[in-house]
Tab-separated table of C-alpha atoms in Angstrom:
chain	number	residue	atom	x	y	z
A	6	MET	CA	28.921	-88.757	10.035
A	7	ALA	CA	27.605	-88.560	6.620
A	8	GLY	CA	24.682	-86.878	8.136
A	9	ASN	CA	26.857	-84.705	10.324
A	10	ALA	CA	28.955	-83.411	7.301
A	11	LYS	CA	25.881	-82.062	5.113
A	12	ALA	CA	24.718	-79.666	8.347
A	13	PRO	CA	27.382	-77.061	7.557
A	14	ALA	CA	26.118	-76.911	3.963
A	15	SER	CA	22.522	-76.593	4.897
A	16	VAL	CA	22.976	-74.029	7.391
A	17	GLY	CA	25.382	-71.880	4.927
A	18	ALA	CA	22.651	-72.297	2.172
A	19	ARG	CA	20.047	-71.063	4.791
A	20	GLN	CA	22.574	-68.029	5.347
A	21	GLU	CA	22.538	-67.282	1.431
A	22	GLN	CA	18.881	-67.899	0.971
A	23	ASP	CA	18.228	-65.205	3.885
A	24	LYS	CA	20.745	-62.672	2.409
A	25	LYS	CA	19.018	-62.740	-0.826
A	26	ALA	CA	15.794	-62.532	0.669
A	27	ARG	CA	17.020	-59.439	2.638
A	28	CYS	CA	18.105	-57.997	-0.557
A	29	GLY	CA	15.177	-58.398	-2.433
A	30	TRP	CA	13.033	-56.761	0.313
A	31	GLN	CA	15.548	-53.890	0.196
A	32	GLY	CA	15.346	-53.466	-3.583
A	33	GLY	CA	11.684	-53.857	-3.277
A	34	ALA	CA	11.376	-51.327	-0.413
A	35	ARG	CA	13.304	-48.843	-2.683
A	36	ILE	CA	11.261	-49.545	-5.868
A	37	TRP	CA	7.895	-49.465	-3.380
A	38	GLU	CA	9.280	-45.916	-2.240
A	39	GLU	CA	9.937	-44.484	-5.575
A	40	SER	CA	6.721	-45.760	-6.861
A	41	GLU	CA	4.824	-43.876	-3.904
A	42	GLN	CA	7.075	-40.483	-4.516
A	43	GLN	CA	5.858	-40.900	-8.067
A	44	MET	CA	2.142	-41.311	-7.077
A	45	LYS	CA	2.408	-38.440	-4.671
A	46	LYS	CA	3.769	-35.943	-7.471
A	47	LEU	CA	0.836	-37.414	-9.854
A	48	ARG	CA	-1.945	-36.900	-7.389
A	49	ALA	CA	-0.134	-33.259	-6.551
A	50	SER	CA	-0.274	-31.998	-9.988
A	51	SER	CA	-3.950	-33.554	-10.876
A	52	GLY	CA	-5.250	-31.747	-7.645
A	53	GLY	CA	-5.773	-35.207	-5.357
A	54	GLU	CA	-3.146	-34.203	-2.837
A	55	PRO	CA	-1.762	-30.869	-1.480
A	56	ARG	CA	0.907	-29.313	-3.482
A	57	ARG	CA	4.344	-30.940	-3.178
A	58	LYS	CA	6.656	-28.583	-0.694
A	59	LEU	CA	8.244	-25.823	-2.390
A	60	PRO	CA	10.721	-23.451	-1.057
A	61	LYS	CA	9.547	-19.995	-0.333
A	62	ARG	CA	11.109	-16.891	-1.794
A	63	LYS	CA	11.120	-13.554	-0.668
A	64	ILE	CA	9.272	-11.253	-3.326
A	65	VAL	CA	7.497	-8.009	-3.621
A	66	LEU	CA	4.279	-7.175	-5.368
A	67	LEU	CA	3.270	-4.241	-7.098
A	68	MET	CA	-0.542	-3.388	-6.243
A	69	ALA	CA	-2.895	-1.115	-7.959
A	70	TYR	CA	-6.541	-0.639	-6.121
A	71	SER	CA	-9.386	1.619	-6.187
A	72	GLY	CA	-10.245	2.084	-2.529
A	73	LYS	CA	-13.871	3.000	-2.924
A	74	GLY	CA	-15.801	0.613	-0.571
A	75	TYR	CA	-12.746	-0.522	1.341
A	76	HIS	CA	-11.926	0.209	4.968
A	77	GLY	CA	-8.248	1.069	4.108
A	78	MET	CA	-5.615	-1.479	3.138
A	79	GLN	CA	-4.517	-3.227	6.565
A	80	ARG	CA	-6.312	-6.631	7.539
A	81	ASN	CA	-8.130	-7.164	10.582
A	82	VAL	CA	-7.859	-10.532	11.381
A	83	GLY	CA	-10.830	-11.742	12.767
A	84	SER	CA	-12.846	-9.032	11.998
A	85	SER	CA	-15.286	-9.178	9.355
A	86	GLN	CA	-17.260	-6.048	9.816
A	87	PHE	CA	-14.804	-3.556	7.595
A	88	LYS	CA	-13.877	-5.050	4.401
A	89	THR	CA	-9.835	-4.257	3.577
A	90	ILE	CA	-7.447	-4.575	0.214
A	91	GLU	CA	-5.547	-7.221	2.243
A	92	ASP	CA	-8.635	-9.692	2.848
A	93	ASP	CA	-9.077	-9.707	-1.047
A	94	LEU	CA	-5.418	-10.430	-1.714
A	95	VAL	CA	-4.777	-12.593	1.124
A	96	SER	CA	-7.737	-14.643	-0.106
A	97	ALA	CA	-6.383	-14.447	-3.583
A	98	LEU	CA	-3.109	-15.714	-2.198
A	99	VAL	CA	-4.553	-18.744	-0.631
A	100	ARG	CA	-6.706	-19.526	-3.590
A	101	SER	CA	-3.962	-19.511	-6.175
A	102	GLY	CA	-1.944	-22.030	-4.460
A	103	CYS	CA	0.628	-19.445	-3.395
A	104	ILE	CA	0.663	-19.488	0.369
A	105	PRO	CA	-0.799	-22.245	2.522
A	106	GLU	CA	-4.094	-21.208	4.323
A	107	ASN	CA	-2.615	-20.891	7.649
A	108	HIS	CA	-0.552	-18.355	6.407
A	109	GLY	CA	-3.822	-16.138	5.669
A	110	GLU	CA	-4.820	-16.432	8.951
A	111	ASP	CA	-1.435	-15.507	10.430
A	112	MET	CA	0.015	-13.037	8.291
A	113	ARG	CA	3.387	-12.767	10.086
A	114	LYS	CA	4.115	-16.843	8.922
A	115	MET	CA	5.018	-15.224	5.234
A	116	SER	CA	6.561	-12.051	6.551
A	117	PHE	CA	3.811	-9.805	5.130
A	118	GLN	CA	4.743	-6.108	5.187
A	119	ARG	CA	2.793	-3.358	3.128
A	120	CYS	CA	4.834	0.081	2.630
A	121	ALA	CA	1.737	2.001	3.340
A	122	ARG	CA	-1.307	1.666	5.376
A	123	THR	CA	-4.006	3.834	3.181
A	124	ASP	CA	-7.176	4.981	4.924
A	125	LYS	CA	-10.753	4.483	4.340
A	126	GLY	CA	-11.377	5.083	0.772
A	127	VAL	CA	-8.223	5.826	-0.284
A	128	SER	CA	-6.670	4.306	-3.582
A	129	ALA	CA	-3.289	3.201	-4.951
A	130	ALA	CA	-1.100	3.202	-8.030
A	131	GLY	CA	1.912	1.778	-6.734
A	132	GLN	CA	1.558	-0.118	-3.269
A	133	VAL	CA	4.325	-2.472	-2.722
A	134	VAL	CA	4.141	-5.200	-0.146
A	135	SER	CA	6.646	-7.930	0.820
A	136	LEU	CA	6.073	-11.384	1.575
A	137	LYS	CA	7.205	-15.055	1.152
A	138	VAL	CA	5.343	-16.991	-1.388
A	139	TRP	CA	5.816	-20.553	-3.270
A	140	LEU	CA	6.938	-19.196	-6.808
A	141	ILE	CA	4.292	-21.370	-8.822
A	142	ASP	CA	3.993	-20.944	-12.550
A	143	ASP	CA	2.189	-17.980	-14.305
A	144	ILE	CA	1.981	-16.877	-10.774
A	145	LEU	CA	0.567	-13.224	-11.607
A	146	ALA	CA	-2.279	-14.379	-13.793
A	147	LYS	CA	-2.967	-16.935	-11.093
A	148	ILE	CA	-3.358	-14.348	-8.403
A	149	ASN	CA	-4.958	-11.733	-10.406
A	150	SER	CA	-7.692	-14.644	-11.632
A	151	HIS	CA	-9.063	-14.953	-7.986
A	152	LEU	CA	-9.209	-10.890	-7.436
A	153	PRO	CA	-11.861	-8.281	-8.474
A	154	SER	CA	-11.071	-6.061	-11.533
A	155	HIS	CA	-10.549	-3.015	-9.389
A	156	ILE	CA	-7.446	-4.617	-7.555
A	157	ARG	CA	-4.521	-5.531	-9.815
A	158	ILE	CA	-1.192	-7.246	-9.267
A	159	LEU	CA	1.033	-5.191	-11.848
A	160	GLY	CA	4.412	-6.437	-10.887
A	161	LEU	CA	6.521	-9.313	-8.994
A	162	LYS	CA	10.275	-8.998	-7.871
A	163	ARG	CA	12.728	-11.264	-6.207
A	164	VAL	CA	14.486	-9.511	-2.941
A	165	THR	CA	16.761	-10.025	-0.357
A	166	GLY	CA	15.832	-12.733	2.509
A	167	GLY	CA	15.629	-9.731	5.320
A	168	PHE	CA	13.454	-7.372	2.917
A	169	ASN	CA	10.522	-5.395	4.609
A	170	SER	CA	8.922	-3.041	2.623
A	171	LYS	CA	8.172	-0.544	5.187
A	172	ASN	CA	11.143	-0.310	6.799
A	173	ARG	CA	13.490	-0.234	3.393
A	174	CYS	CA	11.065	2.339	1.541
A	175	ASP	CA	13.050	5.677	1.683
A	176	ALA	CA	9.943	7.727	0.520
A	177	ARG	CA	6.431	7.994	-0.780
A	178	THR	CA	4.749	10.057	-3.302
A	179	TYR	CA	0.962	10.581	-2.864
A	180	PHE	CA	-1.374	12.671	-4.934
A	181	TYR	CA	-4.535	14.155	-4.042
A	182	MET	CA	-6.596	14.845	-7.007
A	183	LEU	CA	-9.535	17.357	-6.337
A	184	PRO	CA	-12.079	20.040	-8.475
A	185	THR	CA	-10.601	22.887	-9.088
A	186	PHE	CA	-13.413	24.885	-7.794
A	187	ALA	CA	-11.845	24.329	-4.481
A	188	PHE	CA	-9.697	27.346	-5.299
A	189	ALA	CA	-12.188	29.582	-5.981
A	190	HIS	CA	-12.774	32.720	-4.024
A	191	LYS	CA	-15.014	32.250	-1.127
A	192	ASP	CA	-17.325	35.194	-2.549
A	193	ARG	CA	-17.947	32.491	-5.402
A	194	ASP	CA	-20.524	29.393	-5.282
A	195	VAL	CA	-19.034	26.792	-3.084
A	196	GLN	CA	-19.797	24.401	-6.286
A	197	ASP	CA	-19.239	26.415	-9.296
A	198	GLU	CA	-18.212	24.022	-12.105
A	199	THR	CA	-17.900	26.415	-14.361
A	200	TYR	CA	-14.961	28.128	-12.777
A	201	ARG	CA	-11.468	27.513	-14.188
A	202	LEU	CA	-8.143	27.528	-12.700
A	203	SER	CA	-6.372	30.814	-13.617
A	204	ALA	CA	-2.180	30.692	-14.202
A	205	GLU	CA	-2.055	33.334	-11.550
A	206	THR	CA	-3.904	31.200	-9.084
A	207	LEU	CA	-2.049	28.385	-9.915
A	208	ARG	CA	1.402	30.030	-9.501
A	209	ARG	CA	-0.028	31.106	-5.898
A	210	VAL	CA	-1.198	27.610	-5.002
A	211	ASN	CA	2.412	26.336	-5.933
A	212	ARG	CA	4.226	29.083	-3.992
A	213	LEU	CA	2.342	28.112	-0.978
A	214	LEU	CA	2.861	24.131	-1.575
A	215	GLY	CA	6.393	24.957	-2.032
A	216	CYS	CA	6.470	26.324	1.740
A	217	TYR	CA	6.017	22.873	2.804
A	218	LYS	CA	9.454	21.453	1.544
A	219	GLY	CA	11.886	20.740	4.135
A	220	THR	CA	11.790	19.549	7.402
A	221	HIS	CA	8.784	20.919	9.490
A	222	ASN	CA	7.066	19.896	12.791
A	223	PHE	CA	3.677	18.634	11.661
A	224	HIS	CA	1.907	18.268	15.057
A	225	ASN	CA	-0.897	20.194	13.883
A	226	PHE	CA	-1.541	17.894	10.769
A	227	THR	CA	-2.163	14.803	12.653
A	228	SER	CA	-4.136	13.959	15.957
A	229	GLN	CA	-2.880	13.258	19.572
A	230	LYS	CA	0.538	14.397	18.595
A	231	GLY	CA	2.347	16.952	20.999
A	232	PRO	CA	4.907	19.808	19.275
A	233	ARG	CA	7.603	18.334	21.499
A	234	GLU	CA	7.457	15.015	20.365
A	235	PRO	CA	10.438	14.219	17.759
A	236	SER	CA	8.111	12.180	15.726
A	237	ALA	CA	6.198	15.177	14.559
A	238	GLN	CA	9.024	16.186	12.614
A	239	ARG	CA	8.652	15.289	9.155
A	240	TYR	CA	10.856	15.739	5.829
A	241	ILE	CA	9.000	16.847	2.702
A	242	LEU	CA	11.215	16.500	-0.424
A	243	ASP	CA	8.843	18.090	-3.046
A	244	MET	CA	5.051	19.438	-3.048
A	245	TYR	CA	3.569	21.032	-6.326
A	246	CYS	CA	0.195	21.184	-8.184
A	247	GLU	CA	0.196	20.130	-11.603
A	248	GLU	CA	-1.632	21.743	-14.467
A	249	PRO	CA	-5.570	21.770	-14.530
A	250	PHE	CA	-7.532	19.220	-16.703
A	251	GLU	CA	-11.431	18.289	-17.484
A	252	ARG	CA	-13.488	15.232	-17.001
A	253	ASP	CA	-16.931	15.235	-17.607
A	254	GLY	CA	-17.282	18.968	-17.854
A	255	MET	CA	-15.408	19.531	-14.543
A	256	GLU	CA	-11.795	20.775	-14.044
A	257	PHE	CA	-9.467	18.932	-11.969
A	258	ALA	CA	-5.913	19.436	-10.577
A	259	VAL	CA	-3.883	17.030	-9.074
A	260	ILE	CA	-1.303	17.717	-6.466
A	261	LYS	CA	1.699	15.933	-5.801
A	262	VAL	CA	3.881	15.535	-2.599
A	263	LYS	CA	6.753	12.995	-1.731
A	264	GLY	CA	7.956	12.724	1.786
A	265	GLN	CA	10.079	10.396	3.851
A	266	SER	CA	6.600	9.077	5.941
A	267	PHE	CA	3.459	10.667	6.786
A	268	MET	CA	1.215	10.716	9.793
A	269	THR	CA	-2.147	10.164	10.053
A	270	HIS	CA	-4.217	12.750	8.192
A	271	GLN	CA	-1.097	14.460	7.457
A	272	ILE	CA	-1.660	15.082	3.419
A	273	ARG	CA	-5.047	15.972	3.643
A	274	LYS	CA	-4.447	18.453	6.311
A	275	MET	CA	-1.746	20.062	4.241
A	276	VAL	CA	-3.854	20.311	1.115
A	277	GLY	CA	-6.677	21.690	3.510
A	278	LEU	CA	-4.756	24.537	4.707
A	279	VAL	CA	-3.668	25.634	1.366
A	280	VAL	CA	-7.307	25.240	0.395
A	281	ALA	CA	-8.490	27.625	3.132
A	282	ILE	CA	-5.515	30.005	2.544
A	283	VAL	CA	-6.342	30.638	-1.172
A	284	LYS	CA	-10.048	30.825	-0.801
A	285	GLY	CA	-9.334	33.840	1.749
A	286	TYR	CA	-10.428	31.790	4.991
A	287	ALA	CA	-7.193	32.125	6.517
A	288	PRO	CA	-3.992	34.378	6.185
A	289	GLU	CA	-0.744	33.042	4.754
A	290	GLY	CA	1.209	33.523	8.085
A	291	VAL	CA	-0.906	30.595	9.298
A	292	LEU	CA	1.512	28.221	7.485
A	293	GLU	CA	4.506	29.249	9.558
A	294	ARG	CA	2.422	29.517	12.733
A	295	SER	CA	1.133	25.760	12.310
A	296	TRP	CA	4.751	24.669	12.702
A	297	GLY	CA	5.323	26.227	16.217
A	298	ASP	CA	4.389	25.131	19.414
A	299	ALA	CA	1.064	26.617	19.251
A	300	LYS	CA	-2.185	24.833	18.512
A	301	VAL	CA	-3.715	26.006	15.194
A	302	ASP	CA	-7.238	24.705	13.858
A	303	VAL	CA	-6.010	22.738	10.545
A	304	PRO	CA	-8.991	21.887	8.368
A	305	LYS	CA	-8.619	18.255	6.757
A	306	ALA	CA	-9.615	17.814	3.276
A	307	PRO	CA	-11.777	14.837	2.040
A	308	GLY	CA	-10.067	11.605	1.712
A	309	LEU	CA	-11.803	11.200	-1.744
A	310	GLY	CA	-8.977	12.376	-3.635
A	311	LEU	CA	-6.016	10.545	-1.950
A	312	VAL	CA	-3.867	8.134	-3.750
A	313	LEU	CA	-0.365	6.195	-2.972
A	314	GLU	CA	0.863	6.837	-6.449
A	315	ARG	CA	4.868	5.384	-5.746
A	316	VAL	CA	7.004	4.390	-3.403
A	317	HIS	CA	10.775	4.812	-3.494
A	318	PHE	CA	13.544	2.090	-2.549
A	319	GLU	CA	16.707	4.680	-3.565
A	320	LYS	CA	19.286	3.190	-0.840
A	321	TYR	CA	17.987	-0.646	-1.471
A	322	ASN	CA	18.480	0.210	-5.332
A	323	ARG	CA	21.976	1.425	-4.877
A	324	ARG	CA	23.133	-1.512	-2.393
A	325	PHE	CA	21.275	-4.638	-4.204
A	326	GLY	CA	19.972	-3.252	-7.695
A	327	ASN	CA	22.884	-3.874	-9.681
A	328	ASP	CA	24.665	-6.884	-7.834
A	329	GLY	CA	23.901	-9.339	-10.565
A	330	LEU	CA	21.459	-11.093	-8.297
A	331	HIS	CA	18.556	-8.739	-7.747
A	332	GLU	CA	16.623	-6.284	-9.782
A	333	PRO	CA	16.079	-2.609	-9.034
A	334	LEU	CA	12.810	-1.704	-7.719
A	335	ASP	CA	11.897	0.768	-9.942
A	336	TRP	CA	8.834	-0.616	-11.989
A	337	ALA	CA	10.093	1.007	-15.356
A	338	ARG	CA	8.661	-1.723	-17.329
A	339	GLU	CA	5.129	-1.641	-15.432
A	340	GLU	CA	4.668	2.138	-15.985
A	341	ALA	CA	2.268	1.659	-18.920
A	342	GLU	CA	0.052	-0.913	-16.735
A	343	VAL	CA	0.138	1.796	-13.637
A	344	ALA	CA	-1.213	4.429	-16.032
A	345	ALA	CA	-3.967	2.453	-17.617
A	346	PHE	CA	-5.186	1.383	-14.364
A	347	LYS	CA	-5.399	4.946	-12.995
A	348	GLU	CA	-7.326	5.843	-16.088
A	349	GLN	CA	-9.809	2.842	-16.071
A	350	HIS	CA	-10.101	2.621	-12.154
A	351	ILE	CA	-9.029	5.488	-10.090
A	352	TYR	CA	-9.782	8.667	-11.973
A	353	PRO	CA	-13.223	7.541	-12.783
A	354	THR	CA	-14.056	6.357	-9.462
A	355	ILE	CA	-12.824	10.102	-7.950
A	356	VAL	CA	-14.917	11.742	-10.654
A	357	SER	CA	-18.138	9.879	-10.350
A	358	THR	CA	-18.054	9.804	-6.549
A	359	GLU	CA	-17.433	13.479	-6.306
A	360	ARG	CA	-20.541	14.347	-8.746
A	361	GLN	CA	-22.556	12.128	-6.630
A	362	GLU	CA	-21.685	12.605	-3.175
A	363	ARG	CA	-20.379	16.056	-3.406
A	364	SER	CA	-17.413	15.405	-0.939
A	365	MET	CA	-15.440	18.523	-1.606
A	366	ALA	CA	-18.346	20.739	-2.169
A	367	GLN	CA	-19.741	20.211	1.364
A	368	TRP	CA	-16.252	20.260	3.002
A	369	LEU	CA	-15.436	23.587	1.187
A	370	SER	CA	-19.002	24.761	3.067
A	371	THR	CA	-17.388	23.742	6.614
A	372	LEU	CA	-14.436	26.220	5.902
A	373	PRO	CA	-16.270	29.073	7.606
A	374	VAL	CA	-16.700	27.772	11.145
A	375	HIS	CA	-12.701	27.144	11.507
A	376	ASP	CA	-10.867	29.192	13.693
A	377	PHE	CA	-7.400	30.119	11.922
A	378	SER	CA	-6.374	31.973	15.014
A	379	ALA	CA	-7.306	29.450	17.659
A	380	THR	CA	-4.906	29.096	20.618
A	381	ALA	CA	-3.893	25.975	22.569
A	382	GLN	CA	-6.455	26.674	25.288
A	383	ALA	CA	-9.342	27.076	22.781
A	384	ALA	CA	-8.400	23.546	21.178
A	385	ALA	CA	-8.212	21.975	24.659
A	386	SER	CA	-11.621	23.163	25.844
A	387	PRO	CA	-14.019	20.668	26.917
A	388	GLY	CA	-16.306	21.155	23.511
A	389	ALA	CA	-13.313	20.716	21.136
A	390	LYS	CA	-13.280	17.689	19.181
A	391	VAL	CA	-10.207	15.306	19.438
A	392	PRO	CA	-10.236	13.079	16.298
A	393	SER	CA	-10.262	9.511	16.906
A	394	PRO	CA	-7.176	7.252	15.620
A	395	GLN	CA	-9.625	4.759	14.538
A	396	GLU	CA	-10.507	6.913	11.424
A	397	GLY	CA	-7.319	5.501	9.664
A	398	SER	CA	-4.152	6.974	8.000
A	399	GLU	CA	-2.992	7.807	4.601
A	400	GLY	CA	0.828	7.535	5.397
A	401	ASP	CA	3.003	5.107	7.143
A	402	GLY	CA	4.386	6.884	10.461
A	403	ASP	CA	4.130	6.210	14.010
A	404	SER	CA	0.383	6.947	14.125
A	405	ASP	CA	-0.613	4.356	11.634
């Protein structure tokens, strides 16, 4: 009986011991898990393990770049034949730890979008791209440390989660820098560097450029677009030529144009036709005729002087710029850096390349072969050259 009386106490003791053992294991597990998490954090901070997972945020980056030596802005994934600005940008984003490597291989994973696809050799002082990134410390400095000096990220701002830089953009401003001898009369030497733009000629240039303002049918200013296509209608807010200035003994001028959107080669052809008129190769009436249904032979100015200067988000700024959560996308604080980049990388490249390659002078020598009275039938003749869409674009329209 005595032996039997001790049995329940022994069972109870074992149950208590088991309970304590279980509690001890759970406590040990918690301690082990916390220690493991701390070790992971330590390894991540020392570079031993991949970065701890941070929430991604939608941002926009203000970019400036010199496009010489690049085959445009947009990346061609899987093609290493033609280097683009986005190739260098994506590489810097990965190497700085802003995005995982697989996002660099498939840019859709970071919701990447650019405001405008610039053409081969075209530069930008105010390109804006939107994407999702890890907001690491000193993010701009780290990205720029992996970029060449002729590509800079000048600003960063948080935006709404569904923001798309191309779709939210109301307008784009480009400028076209050219030597003023382009406006000299055709009877003068094609590359007379002693030529200086007179006030009278500048007024005429601005009067002609002003004709572009408003909505017009620009089917003659792009490739492979018919006069009946609604997308050929484009709205130009402003276009004018600034006062000339000298660089390295050569006089230059800057033409600025602001529009809602531009088609492939549109700006270069707008400049080209005005140059042809001012030089005396084409009558002024060809401007209005170029907006009609008939095919007009419009010359395309060289791509060298074309620069994307600024993109505009006026509707977005009105809706979200003062909501207390987001900043307006106006980049006023970055203007000094933008101006410095143009002075250091964009203007000198245009001037030196023009001197070395004489792209404007060579193009001017081709103007006499253009037929500014060409009809649609003549342009459609078997010998007529149809520009390839692979030549690129300066804008962001359907043809991009």
